[in-house]
Each structure stands twice: as C-alpha cells, then as structure tokens.
Amino acid sequence: MIKQVLIILVVLVTWSCKKGETQKEAFALEGVIEDYHVLLEAVNQQDDKLYVVNFWATWCVPCVKELPDFVNVYNENKDKVNFEMVLVSLDRSSDFETKVKPFIAEHQLTPPVVLLTDVKRMNEWIPAINKAWSGAIPATALYKNGKQVYFHEGILSYEELKKLIQ
C-alpha cells in the first residue's frame, strides 16, 4: 500500500512539474513604475518573446479608440509563451487609483497595465524608446531578443497589430 501511494505521488509530482513548464509566467511589471529603465529592462530580454508595448493615457481619445483592438489581440495571444503585451499609461501618478484603475475595470483591459511616472526625465526616456518619437500618444513599440523591431506613433488597427505580431 505504501509503495502504491509513493508511486502515485511521484507520478503526480512529475506531471505537475511538466505541466508547469508549459504554463506561461506572468509578466513581471505591474502597478506604478517610477523609473523608465525598469520598463526597458523588462522588454529587452533575450528570451525569444515578442513584447508589444503600447503607450497611452485615459485622457487621450485616439488611445482609448485603439485599446479594444489591443485587448482583442492580447486575448488571442496571451497564452503563447513567446508573446507579451503591456499597456503603459502616461497618466499622472495621482490619478492611478482614482482614474486609471477604474478605467481598466470599465474598459475590461486584460493586458497588464503599468503607470510610468518618470515625468522629470521624459526628454531622456522618450528618445530612449525611439529616437524618432515626438512623445505623442498613442505609440507602440515591439521588442524581440533585446532589440526594438518596430515602432509606430499613432493609432494601430486590429488588422495592423495582428499582422505585426505574425
């Protein structure tokens, strides 16, 4: 009887370990980010993942217009181990609890959302994201294996975003 229980435990442990290998880990960033370097480090990984980073704000009409397309693309790809998306809010830090979080709930934003509050160094981190970026939002950057592979300032449609990911 003890031998059978041990065999069952070994099988269960082995099965759960193998199952864990195929499960996707949660994206490392969440909440408020005070230093843009943290964001860049999170998306500049040598892990063969495609990182989609969208810069937006609750007060930005074009941003709000494109968010449902980002949510749809995220929902279609979220279980893929080689895909990550993060929505980077550029709202004021004082608005995180009162505006950003309610907006996330109301609009059912399923991708991870972070608030970047590094406003004193905007003239440093905007060109660090992309030298051609004027700072206007929405803006989207794609990273893979430590390199930016695409950047777009302005609205991206569902079709455009889906094509970029493929």
PDB file of C-alpha atoms in Angstrom:
ATOM      1  CA  MET A   1       0.000   0.000   0.000  1.00  0.00           C
ATOM      2  CA  ILE A   2       2.784   2.449   0.896  1.00  0.00           C
ATOM      3  CA  LYS A   3       4.593   1.582  -2.320  1.00  0.00           C
ATOM      4  CA  GLN A   4       1.466   2.375  -4.373  1.00  0.00           C
ATOM      5  CA  VAL A   5       0.994   5.714  -2.620  1.00  0.00           C
ATOM      6  CA  LEU A   6       4.644   6.619  -3.300  1.00  0.00           C
ATOM      7  CA  ILE A   7       4.285   5.723  -6.967  1.00  0.00           C
ATOM      8  CA  ILE A   8       1.156   7.876  -7.245  1.00  0.00           C
ATOM      9  CA  LEU A   9       2.941  10.799  -5.545  1.00  0.00           C
ATOM     10  CA  VAL A  10       5.935  10.510  -7.885  1.00  0.00           C
ATOM     11  CA  VAL A  11       3.619  10.461 -10.910  1.00  0.00           C
ATOM     12  CA  LEU A  12       1.673  13.496  -9.656  1.00  0.00           C
ATOM     13  CA  VAL A  13       4.817  15.493  -8.889  1.00  0.00           C
ATOM     14  CA  THR A  14       6.335  14.642 -12.275  1.00  0.00           C
ATOM     15  CA  TRP A  15       3.106  15.529 -14.065  1.00  0.00           C
ATOM     16  CA  SER A  16       2.741  18.856 -12.234  1.00  0.00           C
ATOM     17  CA  CYS A  17       6.358  19.800 -12.993  1.00  0.00           C
ATOM     18  CA  LYS A  18       5.919  19.068 -16.689  1.00  0.00           C
ATOM     19  CA  LYS A  19       2.630  20.937 -16.688  1.00  0.00           C
ATOM     20  CA  GLY A  20       4.351  23.948 -15.078  1.00  0.00           C
ATOM     21  CA  GLU A  21       6.983  24.013 -17.819  1.00  0.00           C
ATOM     22  CA  THR A  22       4.366  24.723 -20.460  1.00  0.00           C
ATOM     23  CA  GLN A  23       2.498  27.355 -18.476  1.00  0.00           C
ATOM     24  CA  LYS A  24       3.297  30.963 -19.201  1.00  0.00           C
ATOM     25  CA  GLU A  25       4.719  33.028 -16.379  1.00  0.00           C
ATOM     26  CA  ALA A  26       3.014  36.305 -15.500  1.00  0.00           C
ATOM     27  CA  PHE A  27       4.533  39.486 -16.918  1.00  0.00           C
ATOM     28  CA  ALA A  28       6.967  40.916 -14.392  1.00  0.00           C
ATOM     29  CA  LEU A  29       5.725  44.512 -14.351  1.00  0.00           C
ATOM     30  CA  GLU A  30       2.688  45.827 -12.536  1.00  0.00           C
ATOM     31  CA  GLY A  31       1.389  48.953 -10.838  1.00  0.00           C
ATOM     32  CA  VAL A  32       3.369  52.182 -10.849  1.00  0.00           C
ATOM     33  CA  ILE A  33       6.853  52.399 -12.384  1.00  0.00           C
ATOM     34  CA  GLU A  34       8.902  55.410 -11.325  1.00  0.00           C
ATOM     35  CA  ASP A  35      11.977  54.683 -13.458  1.00  0.00           C
ATOM     36  CA  TYR A  36      11.773  54.079 -17.213  1.00  0.00           C
ATOM     37  CA  HIS A  37      14.824  51.799 -17.029  1.00  0.00           C
ATOM     38  CA  VAL A  38      12.650  49.199 -15.275  1.00  0.00           C
ATOM     39  CA  LEU A  39      10.310  49.129 -18.284  1.00  0.00           C
ATOM     40  CA  LEU A  40      13.149  48.912 -20.800  1.00  0.00           C
ATOM     41  CA  GLU A  41      14.822  46.094 -18.867  1.00  0.00           C
ATOM     42  CA  ALA A  42      11.553  44.136 -18.746  1.00  0.00           C
ATOM     43  CA  VAL A  43      11.029  44.237 -22.519  1.00  0.00           C
ATOM     44  CA  ASN A  44      14.653  43.979 -23.672  1.00  0.00           C
ATOM     45  CA  GLN A  45      15.072  40.309 -22.847  1.00  0.00           C
ATOM     46  CA  GLN A  46      16.994  37.647 -24.755  1.00  0.00           C
ATOM     47  CA  ASP A  47      14.113  35.180 -24.433  1.00  0.00           C
ATOM     48  CA  ASP A  48      12.714  34.919 -27.981  1.00  0.00           C
ATOM     49  CA  LYS A  49       9.463  36.614 -26.888  1.00  0.00           C
ATOM     50  CA  LEU A  50       7.760  39.390 -28.774  1.00  0.00           C
ATOM     51  CA  TYR A  51       6.987  42.277 -26.414  1.00  0.00           C
ATOM     52  CA  VAL A  52       4.245  44.676 -27.521  1.00  0.00           C
ATOM     53  CA  VAL A  53       4.428  47.935 -25.557  1.00  0.00           C
ATOM     54  CA  ASN A  54       1.639  50.472 -26.040  1.00  0.00           C
ATOM     55  CA  PHE A  55       1.890  53.982 -24.576  1.00  0.00           C
ATOM     56  CA  TRP A  56      -1.488  55.572 -23.862  1.00  0.00           C
ATOM     57  CA  ALA A  57      -3.486  57.666 -21.371  1.00  0.00           C
ATOM     58  CA  THR A  58      -7.088  57.743 -20.188  1.00  0.00           C
ATOM     59  CA  TRP A  59      -7.491  61.323 -21.468  1.00  0.00           C
ATOM     60  CA  CYS A  60      -6.181  60.505 -24.973  1.00  0.00           C
ATOM     61  CA  VAL A  61      -9.135  59.982 -27.339  1.00  0.00           C
ATOM     62  CA  PRO A  62      -7.135  58.118 -30.057  1.00  0.00           C
ATOM     63  CA  CYS A  63      -5.600  55.900 -27.355  1.00  0.00           C
ATOM     64  CA  VAL A  64      -8.995  54.960 -25.961  1.00  0.00           C
ATOM     65  CA  LYS A  65     -10.211  54.272 -29.501  1.00  0.00           C
ATOM     66  CA  GLU A  66      -7.448  51.751 -30.228  1.00  0.00           C
ATOM     67  CA  LEU A  67      -7.418  49.967 -26.847  1.00  0.00           C
ATOM     68  CA  PRO A  68     -10.200  47.461 -27.706  1.00  0.00           C
ATOM     69  CA  ASP A  69      -8.076  46.233 -30.636  1.00  0.00           C
ATOM     70  CA  PHE A  70      -5.084  45.756 -28.337  1.00  0.00           C
ATOM     71  CA  VAL A  71      -7.269  43.879 -25.860  1.00  0.00           C
ATOM     72  CA  ASN A  72      -8.579  41.593 -28.633  1.00  0.00           C
ATOM     73  CA  VAL A  73      -5.080  40.853 -29.934  1.00  0.00           C
ATOM     74  CA  TYR A  74      -3.850  40.257 -26.393  1.00  0.00           C
ATOM     75  CA  ASN A  75      -6.710  37.862 -25.623  1.00  0.00           C
ATOM     76  CA  GLU A  76      -5.961  35.900 -28.806  1.00  0.00           C
ATOM     77  CA  ASN A  77      -2.248  35.580 -27.968  1.00  0.00           C
ATOM     78  CA  LYS A  78      -1.970  35.743 -24.181  1.00  0.00           C
ATOM     79  CA  ASP A  79      -1.367  32.010 -23.730  1.00  0.00           C
ATOM     80  CA  LYS A  80       1.513  31.889 -26.194  1.00  0.00           C
ATOM     81  CA  VAL A  81       4.835  31.563 -24.400  1.00  0.00           C
ATOM     82  CA  ASN A  82       6.577  33.795 -26.958  1.00  0.00           C
ATOM     83  CA  PHE A  83       4.203  36.778 -26.562  1.00  0.00           C
ATOM     84  CA  GLU A  84       3.849  39.566 -24.020  1.00  0.00           C
ATOM     85  CA  MET A  85       1.932  42.819 -24.078  1.00  0.00           C
ATOM     86  CA  VAL A  86       1.968  45.702 -21.654  1.00  0.00           C
ATOM     87  CA  LEU A  87      -0.115  48.868 -21.758  1.00  0.00           C
ATOM     88  CA  VAL A  88       1.914  51.766 -20.362  1.00  0.00           C
ATOM     89  CA  SER A  89      -0.295  54.551 -19.046  1.00  0.00           C
ATOM     90  CA  LEU A  90       1.170  58.035 -19.056  1.00  0.00           C
ATOM     91  CA  ASP A  91      -1.494  59.455 -16.765  1.00  0.00           C
ATOM     92  CA  ARG A  92      -0.449  61.430 -13.695  1.00  0.00           C
ATOM     93  CA  SER A  93       0.658  59.305 -10.745  1.00  0.00           C
ATOM     94  CA  SER A  94      -2.014  60.950  -8.581  1.00  0.00           C
ATOM     95  CA  ASP A  95      -4.663  59.579 -10.974  1.00  0.00           C
ATOM     96  CA  PHE A  96      -3.664  55.912 -10.674  1.00  0.00           C
ATOM     97  CA  GLU A  97      -6.206  54.943  -8.029  1.00  0.00           C
ATOM     98  CA  THR A  98      -8.963  57.384  -8.993  1.00  0.00           C
ATOM     99  CA  LYS A  99      -8.835  57.307 -12.808  1.00  0.00           C
ATOM    100  CA  VAL A 100      -6.557  54.602 -14.211  1.00  0.00           C
ATOM    101  CA  LYS A 101      -7.757  51.645 -12.126  1.00  0.00           C
ATOM    102  CA  PRO A 102     -11.465  52.445 -12.698  1.00  0.00           C
ATOM    103  CA  PHE A 103     -10.728  52.900 -16.416  1.00  0.00           C
ATOM    104  CA  ILE A 104      -9.044  49.473 -16.529  1.00  0.00           C
ATOM    105  CA  ALA A 105     -12.105  47.871 -14.930  1.00  0.00           C
ATOM    106  CA  GLU A 106     -14.668  49.779 -17.007  1.00  0.00           C
ATOM    107  CA  HIS A 107     -12.941  49.015 -20.316  1.00  0.00           C
ATOM    108  CA  GLN A 108     -12.031  45.462 -19.271  1.00  0.00           C
ATOM    109  CA  LEU A 109      -8.362  45.860 -20.102  1.00  0.00           C
ATOM    110  CA  THR A 110      -6.968  42.348 -19.830  1.00  0.00           C
ATOM    111  CA  PRO A 111      -3.314  43.033 -20.770  1.00  0.00           C
ATOM    112  CA  PRO A 112      -1.001  44.041 -17.934  1.00  0.00           C
ATOM    113  CA  VAL A 113      -1.208  47.800 -17.321  1.00  0.00           C
ATOM    114  CA  VAL A 114       1.504  49.885 -15.699  1.00  0.00           C
ATOM    115  CA  LEU A 115       1.695  53.591 -14.987  1.00  0.00           C
ATOM    116  CA  LEU A 116       5.010  55.214 -15.918  1.00  0.00           C
ATOM    117  CA  THR A 117       5.554  58.245 -13.688  1.00  0.00           C
ATOM    118  CA  ASP A 118       9.088  59.173 -14.764  1.00  0.00           C
ATOM    119  CA  VAL A 119       7.926  62.616 -15.951  1.00  0.00           C
ATOM    120  CA  LYS A 120      11.033  64.548 -14.913  1.00  0.00           C
ATOM    121  CA  ARG A 121      13.106  62.568 -17.414  1.00  0.00           C
ATOM    122  CA  MET A 122      10.666  62.499 -20.350  1.00  0.00           C
ATOM    123  CA  ASN A 123      13.264  64.184 -22.573  1.00  0.00           C
ATOM    124  CA  GLU A 124      15.547  61.270 -21.752  1.00  0.00           C
ATOM    125  CA  TRP A 125      13.212  58.262 -21.965  1.00  0.00           C
ATOM    126  CA  ILE A 126      11.135  59.273 -25.000  1.00  0.00           C
ATOM    127  CA  PRO A 127      14.186  59.139 -27.325  1.00  0.00           C
ATOM    128  CA  ALA A 128      15.393  56.056 -25.436  1.00  0.00           C
ATOM    129  CA  ILE A 129      12.188  54.323 -26.552  1.00  0.00           C
ATOM    130  CA  ASN A 130      12.665  55.566 -30.114  1.00  0.00           C
ATOM    131  CA  LYS A 131      14.749  58.453 -31.468  1.00  0.00           C
ATOM    132  CA  ALA A 132      12.002  59.398 -33.947  1.00  0.00           C
ATOM    133  CA  TRP A 133       9.262  59.511 -31.308  1.00  0.00           C
ATOM    134  CA  SER A 134       7.911  63.029 -30.764  1.00  0.00           C
ATOM    135  CA  GLY A 135       6.292  61.933 -27.499  1.00  0.00           C
ATOM    136  CA  ALA A 136       2.774  61.928 -28.963  1.00  0.00           C
ATOM    137  CA  ILE A 137       0.462  59.089 -27.974  1.00  0.00           C
ATOM    138  CA  PRO A 138      -0.705  56.526 -28.750  1.00  0.00           C
ATOM    139  CA  ALA A 139       2.629  54.974 -29.603  1.00  0.00           C
ATOM    140  CA  THR A 140       3.563  51.326 -29.893  1.00  0.00           C
ATOM    141  CA  ALA A 141       6.941  49.611 -29.783  1.00  0.00           C
ATOM    142  CA  LEU A 142       7.706  45.947 -30.431  1.00  0.00           C
ATOM    143  CA  TYR A 143      10.788  44.283 -28.966  1.00  0.00           C
ATOM    144  CA  LYS A 144      12.329  40.898 -29.567  1.00  0.00           C
ATOM    145  CA  ASN A 145      15.579  39.467 -28.222  1.00  0.00           C
ATOM    146  CA  GLY A 146      16.752  42.754 -26.770  1.00  0.00           C
ATOM    147  CA  LYS A 147      16.051  44.878 -29.849  1.00  0.00           C
ATOM    148  CA  GLN A 148      13.257  47.135 -30.921  1.00  0.00           C
ATOM    149  CA  VAL A 149      11.895  45.621 -34.132  1.00  0.00           C
ATOM    150  CA  TYR A 150       9.068  48.090 -34.779  1.00  0.00           C
ATOM    151  CA  PHE A 151       7.837  51.490 -33.658  1.00  0.00           C
ATOM    152  CA  HIS A 152       4.692  53.390 -34.599  1.00  0.00           C
ATOM    153  CA  GLU A 153       3.413  56.743 -33.397  1.00  0.00           C
ATOM    154  CA  GLY A 154      -0.359  56.936 -33.823  1.00  0.00           C
ATOM    155  CA  ILE A 155      -3.286  54.546 -33.891  1.00  0.00           C
ATOM    156  CA  LEU A 156      -2.823  50.909 -34.883  1.00  0.00           C
ATOM    157  CA  SER A 157      -5.846  48.936 -36.026  1.00  0.00           C
ATOM    158  CA  TYR A 158      -6.623  45.356 -35.070  1.00  0.00           C
ATOM    159  CA  GLU A 159      -5.548  44.174 -38.536  1.00  0.00           C
ATOM    160  CA  GLU A 160      -2.287  46.125 -38.454  1.00  0.00           C
ATOM    161  CA  LEU A 161      -1.419  44.891 -34.984  1.00  0.00           C
ATOM    162  CA  LYS A 162      -2.278  41.306 -35.795  1.00  0.00           C
ATOM    163  CA  LYS A 163      -0.124  41.443 -38.945  1.00  0.00           C
ATOM    164  CA  LEU A 164       2.820  42.858 -36.960  1.00  0.00           C
ATOM    165  CA  ILE A 165       2.607  40.042 -34.433  1.00  0.00           C
ATOM    166  CA  GLN A 166       2.588  37.343 -37.085  1.00  0.00           C
TER     167      GLN A 166
END
